[in-house]
Amino acid sequence: MADIIKTERLSLRPLVPEDAEAYFQAVNDYDVVKMTATWPWPVTEEYVHQRLVESQDRDQARNTGLGIFLDNLLIGNMGGHLEGHEVTGDEVIWIGYMLGRSAWGQGFMTEALKALCSYLWGKLGTVDIYGEHFFDNPASGNVMQKVGFTHVGAASAVWCKARQQSLPGEQYCLKVKGRQA
């Protein structure tokens, strides 16, 4: 399979529809999906499968998604896509990630995010990378800061499907080396 990234403890690779059952097992947890904007609650296996099918149809030159594997066990996913920044208008990479509860607090997401950022710059271009999290998910901000992202400020409120409400958050940026903050 193409695009396999190895870190010290993890393997990252594109997810395929055949990963749906393992993906469902990893993220079928309200406390996981409530921290995402796009995942509903409850999660169903059909939803996960459909999401993976749709990811196969996305423009691969502008989008990338990778599963996070520990000893061949799927523990989460992450990805990035090119899009214009709502304030600056510059084309930037937006990232997102989620990790199953059993893998929390062990440094896996920090390890995976470092690898993802390098991969995204190689695949999508050397532009700034942005990420956001809801206010009540400071652990996500801590992960980004450990990787070198800087806090930009408050993010616009975003609709959270799982919680069925609009929630404010924080925004972070990882600048391309050599560019001013």
mmCIF file of C-alpha atoms in Angstrom:
data_model
loop_
_atom_site.group_PDB
_atom_site.id
_atom_site.type_symbol
_atom_site.label_atom_id
_atom_site.label_comp_id
_atom_site.label_asym_id
_atom_site.label_seq_id
_atom_site.Cartn_x
_atom_site.Cartn_y
_atom_site.Cartn_z
ATOM 1 C CA MET A 1 0.000 0.000 0.000
ATOM 2 C CA ALA A 2 1.286 3.467 -0.922
ATOM 3 C CA ASP A 3 1.922 6.265 1.542
ATOM 4 C CA ILE A 4 2.893 4.251 4.625
ATOM 5 C CA ILE A 5 4.662 6.426 7.183
ATOM 6 C CA LYS A 6 6.569 4.862 10.062
ATOM 7 C CA THR A 7 7.354 6.650 13.310
ATOM 8 C CA GLU A 8 9.084 5.257 16.372
ATOM 9 C CA ARG A 9 5.937 3.445 17.565
ATOM 10 C CA LEU A 10 3.294 3.992 14.896
ATOM 11 C CA SER A 11 2.392 3.363 11.287
ATOM 12 C CA LEU A 12 0.269 5.835 9.358
ATOM 13 C CA ARG A 13 -1.486 4.859 6.143
ATOM 14 C CA PRO A 14 -4.561 5.776 4.136
ATOM 15 C CA LEU A 15 -7.730 4.146 5.399
ATOM 16 C CA VAL A 16 -9.821 2.082 3.013
ATOM 17 C CA PRO A 17 -13.436 0.886 3.302
ATOM 18 C CA GLU A 18 -12.178 -2.487 4.596
ATOM 19 C CA ASP A 19 -10.913 -0.635 7.711
ATOM 20 C CA ALA A 20 -14.457 0.416 8.665
ATOM 21 C CA GLU A 21 -15.015 -2.129 11.444
ATOM 22 C CA ALA A 22 -11.678 -1.382 13.141
ATOM 23 C CA TYR A 23 -12.247 2.360 12.691
ATOM 24 C CA PHE A 24 -15.704 2.075 14.245
ATOM 25 C CA GLN A 25 -14.237 0.188 17.236
ATOM 26 C CA ALA A 26 -11.581 2.888 17.728
ATOM 27 C CA VAL A 27 -13.871 5.929 17.652
ATOM 28 C CA ASN A 28 -17.297 4.706 18.769
ATOM 29 C CA ASP A 29 -17.135 6.788 21.931
ATOM 30 C CA TYR A 30 -19.068 9.980 22.633
ATOM 31 C CA ASP A 31 -16.076 11.537 24.401
ATOM 32 C CA VAL A 32 -14.047 11.085 21.196
ATOM 33 C CA VAL A 33 -16.540 12.278 18.595
ATOM 34 C CA LYS A 34 -17.869 15.210 20.643
ATOM 35 C CA MET A 35 -14.489 16.875 20.097
ATOM 36 C CA THR A 36 -14.907 16.788 16.300
ATOM 37 C CA ALA A 37 -17.038 19.056 14.179
ATOM 38 C CA THR A 38 -18.165 16.519 11.591
ATOM 39 C CA TRP A 39 -18.873 13.258 13.431
ATOM 40 C CA PRO A 40 -22.423 12.557 14.624
ATOM 41 C CA TRP A 41 -23.531 10.755 17.761
ATOM 42 C CA PRO A 42 -24.318 7.977 17.851
ATOM 43 C CA VAL A 43 -21.782 6.670 15.369
ATOM 44 C CA THR A 44 -22.837 3.696 13.267
ATOM 45 C CA GLU A 45 -20.740 1.210 11.316
ATOM 46 C CA GLU A 46 -22.608 2.292 8.188
ATOM 47 C CA TYR A 47 -21.606 5.924 8.758
ATOM 48 C CA VAL A 48 -17.952 4.982 9.206
ATOM 49 C CA HIS A 49 -17.993 2.837 6.056
ATOM 50 C CA GLN A 50 -19.656 5.601 4.021
ATOM 51 C CA ARG A 51 -17.121 8.139 5.271
ATOM 52 C CA LEU A 52 -14.284 5.891 4.134
ATOM 53 C CA VAL A 53 -15.908 5.345 0.733
ATOM 54 C CA GLU A 54 -16.321 9.120 0.298
ATOM 55 C CA SER A 55 -12.673 9.693 1.251
ATOM 56 C CA GLN A 56 -11.660 7.557 -1.738
ATOM 57 C CA ASP A 57 -13.465 10.008 -4.031
ATOM 58 C CA ARG A 58 -11.847 13.190 -2.696
ATOM 59 C CA ASP A 59 -9.295 15.115 -4.721
ATOM 60 C CA GLN A 60 -6.121 13.384 -3.523
ATOM 61 C CA ALA A 61 -3.992 16.325 -4.722
ATOM 62 C CA ARG A 62 -5.727 18.572 -2.149
ATOM 63 C CA ASN A 63 -6.714 16.137 0.620
ATOM 64 C CA THR A 64 -5.049 13.408 2.569
ATOM 65 C CA GLY A 65 -6.261 11.166 5.368
ATOM 66 C CA LEU A 66 -4.299 8.587 7.320
ATOM 67 C CA GLY A 67 -5.167 5.972 9.891
ATOM 68 C CA ILE A 68 -2.974 5.749 12.990
ATOM 69 C CA PHE A 69 -1.899 2.201 13.791
ATOM 70 C CA LEU A 70 -0.135 0.820 16.865
ATOM 71 C CA ASP A 71 1.046 -2.756 16.375
ATOM 72 C CA ASN A 72 -1.425 -3.120 13.454
ATOM 73 C CA LEU A 73 -4.327 -1.941 15.654
ATOM 74 C CA LEU A 74 -6.174 1.138 14.355
ATOM 75 C CA ILE A 75 -6.229 3.708 17.175
ATOM 76 C CA GLY A 76 -7.288 6.866 15.340
ATOM 77 C CA ASN A 77 -7.044 8.962 12.224
ATOM 78 C CA MET A 78 -5.746 12.290 10.980
ATOM 79 C CA GLY A 79 -5.496 14.282 7.828
ATOM 80 C CA GLY A 80 -5.185 17.590 6.108
ATOM 81 C CA HIS A 81 -6.599 19.498 3.186
ATOM 82 C CA LEU A 82 -5.747 22.632 1.234
ATOM 83 C CA GLU A 83 -8.193 25.496 1.667
ATOM 84 C CA GLY A 84 -8.180 29.262 1.780
ATOM 85 C CA HIS A 85 -7.787 30.815 5.229
ATOM 86 C CA GLU A 86 -10.982 32.658 6.190
ATOM 87 C CA VAL A 87 -9.090 35.744 7.419
ATOM 88 C CA THR A 88 -5.943 36.004 5.272
ATOM 89 C CA GLY A 89 -7.269 34.367 2.120
ATOM 90 C CA ASP A 90 -3.948 32.529 1.771
ATOM 91 C CA GLU A 91 -4.052 28.885 0.769
ATOM 92 C CA VAL A 92 -3.150 26.861 3.846
ATOM 93 C CA ILE A 93 -3.366 23.278 5.053
ATOM 94 C CA TRP A 94 -6.068 22.573 7.654
ATOM 95 C CA ILE A 95 -5.543 19.510 9.836
ATOM 96 C CA GLY A 96 -7.811 17.390 11.964
ATOM 97 C CA TYR A 97 -7.318 14.307 14.091
ATOM 98 C CA MET A 98 -9.008 11.990 16.539
ATOM 99 C CA LEU A 99 -7.676 9.253 18.762
ATOM 100 C CA GLY A 100 -9.505 6.414 20.490
ATOM 101 C CA ARG A 101 -9.738 6.722 24.270
ATOM 102 C CA SER A 102 -7.512 3.691 24.938
ATOM 103 C CA ALA A 103 -4.611 5.577 23.311
ATOM 104 C CA TRP A 104 -5.014 8.896 25.152
ATOM 105 C CA GLY A 105 -2.199 10.325 27.258
ATOM 106 C CA GLN A 106 0.624 8.239 25.787
ATOM 107 C CA GLY A 107 2.131 10.726 23.326
ATOM 108 C CA PHE A 108 0.811 8.910 20.247
ATOM 109 C CA MET A 109 -0.927 11.928 18.736
ATOM 110 C CA THR A 110 2.111 14.164 19.169
ATOM 111 C CA GLU A 111 4.271 11.533 17.474
ATOM 112 C CA ALA A 112 1.767 11.081 14.664
ATOM 113 C CA LEU A 113 1.187 14.822 14.142
ATOM 114 C CA LYS A 114 4.913 15.501 13.713
ATOM 115 C CA ALA A 115 5.016 12.891 10.961
ATOM 116 C CA LEU A 116 1.786 14.149 9.393
ATOM 117 C CA CYS A 117 3.022 17.743 9.095
ATOM 118 C CA SER A 118 6.208 16.687 7.283
ATOM 119 C CA TYR A 119 4.161 14.409 5.042
ATOM 120 C CA LEU A 120 1.620 17.137 4.235
ATOM 121 C CA TRP A 121 4.330 19.622 3.290
ATOM 122 C CA GLY A 122 5.807 17.040 0.930
ATOM 123 C CA LYS A 123 2.456 16.109 -0.597
ATOM 124 C CA LEU A 124 0.333 19.271 -0.538
ATOM 125 C CA GLY A 125 3.008 21.982 -0.624
ATOM 126 C CA THR A 126 4.979 24.081 1.807
ATOM 127 C CA VAL A 127 2.278 26.369 3.123
ATOM 128 C CA ASP A 128 1.327 27.123 6.706
ATOM 129 C CA ILE A 129 -0.621 24.450 8.585
ATOM 130 C CA TYR A 130 -3.583 25.368 10.787
ATOM 131 C CA GLY A 131 -5.581 23.441 13.331
ATOM 132 C CA GLU A 132 -8.425 24.223 15.696
ATOM 133 C CA HIS A 133 -10.011 22.679 18.748
ATOM 134 C CA PHE A 134 -13.074 23.371 20.847
ATOM 135 C CA PHE A 135 -12.438 25.322 24.072
ATOM 136 C CA ASP A 136 -13.239 22.270 26.178
ATOM 137 C CA ASN A 137 -10.523 20.187 24.484
ATOM 138 C CA PRO A 138 -7.265 21.813 25.632
ATOM 139 C CA ALA A 139 -5.403 18.502 25.224
ATOM 140 C CA SER A 140 -5.634 18.981 21.460
ATOM 141 C CA GLY A 141 -4.024 22.412 21.761
ATOM 142 C CA ASN A 142 -1.273 20.918 23.908
ATOM 143 C CA VAL A 143 -0.539 18.369 21.169
ATOM 144 C CA MET A 144 -0.228 21.097 18.539
ATOM 145 C CA GLN A 145 2.027 23.205 20.768
ATOM 146 C CA LYS A 146 4.331 20.220 21.412
ATOM 147 C CA VAL A 147 4.740 19.887 17.638
ATOM 148 C CA GLY A 148 5.622 23.584 17.262
ATOM 149 C CA PHE A 149 2.287 25.219 16.447
ATOM 150 C CA THR A 150 1.718 28.658 17.942
ATOM 151 C CA HIS A 151 -1.567 29.867 19.354
ATOM 152 C CA VAL A 152 -3.226 32.308 16.945
ATOM 153 C CA GLY A 153 -6.289 33.162 19.013
ATOM 154 C CA ALA A 154 -9.953 32.380 19.284
ATOM 155 C CA ALA A 155 -11.508 30.499 16.385
ATOM 156 C CA SER A 156 -14.935 31.163 14.962
ATOM 157 C CA ALA A 157 -17.672 29.033 16.464
ATOM 158 C CA VAL A 158 -18.166 25.769 14.567
ATOM 159 C CA TRP A 159 -21.165 23.440 14.484
ATOM 160 C CA CYS A 160 -20.517 20.178 16.346
ATOM 161 C CA LYS A 161 -22.700 17.389 14.926
ATOM 162 C CA ALA A 162 -22.307 15.143 17.971
ATOM 163 C CA ARG A 163 -23.396 17.841 20.422
ATOM 164 C CA GLN A 164 -25.834 19.542 18.043
ATOM 165 C CA GLN A 165 -24.588 23.019 18.880
ATOM 166 C CA SER A 166 -22.200 25.702 17.710
ATOM 167 C CA LEU A 167 -19.052 25.828 19.831
ATOM 168 C CA PRO A 168 -16.164 28.294 20.061
ATOM 169 C CA GLY A 169 -12.570 27.203 19.959
ATOM 170 C CA GLU A 170 -8.914 28.063 19.607
ATOM 171 C CA GLN A 171 -6.758 28.257 16.479
ATOM 172 C CA TYR A 172 -3.094 27.291 16.062
ATOM 173 C CA CYS A 173 -0.610 27.653 13.207
ATOM 174 C CA LEU A 174 2.604 25.896 12.230
ATOM 175 C CA LYS A 175 4.482 28.293 9.977
ATOM 176 C CA VAL A 176 6.652 27.106 7.153
ATOM 177 C CA LYS A 177 10.248 27.446 8.373
ATOM 178 C CA GLY A 178 11.748 30.776 7.424
ATOM 179 C CA ARG A 179 8.401 32.619 7.267
ATOM 180 C CA GLN A 180 7.481 35.271 9.783
ATOM 181 C CA ALA A 181 4.740 34.635 12.316
#
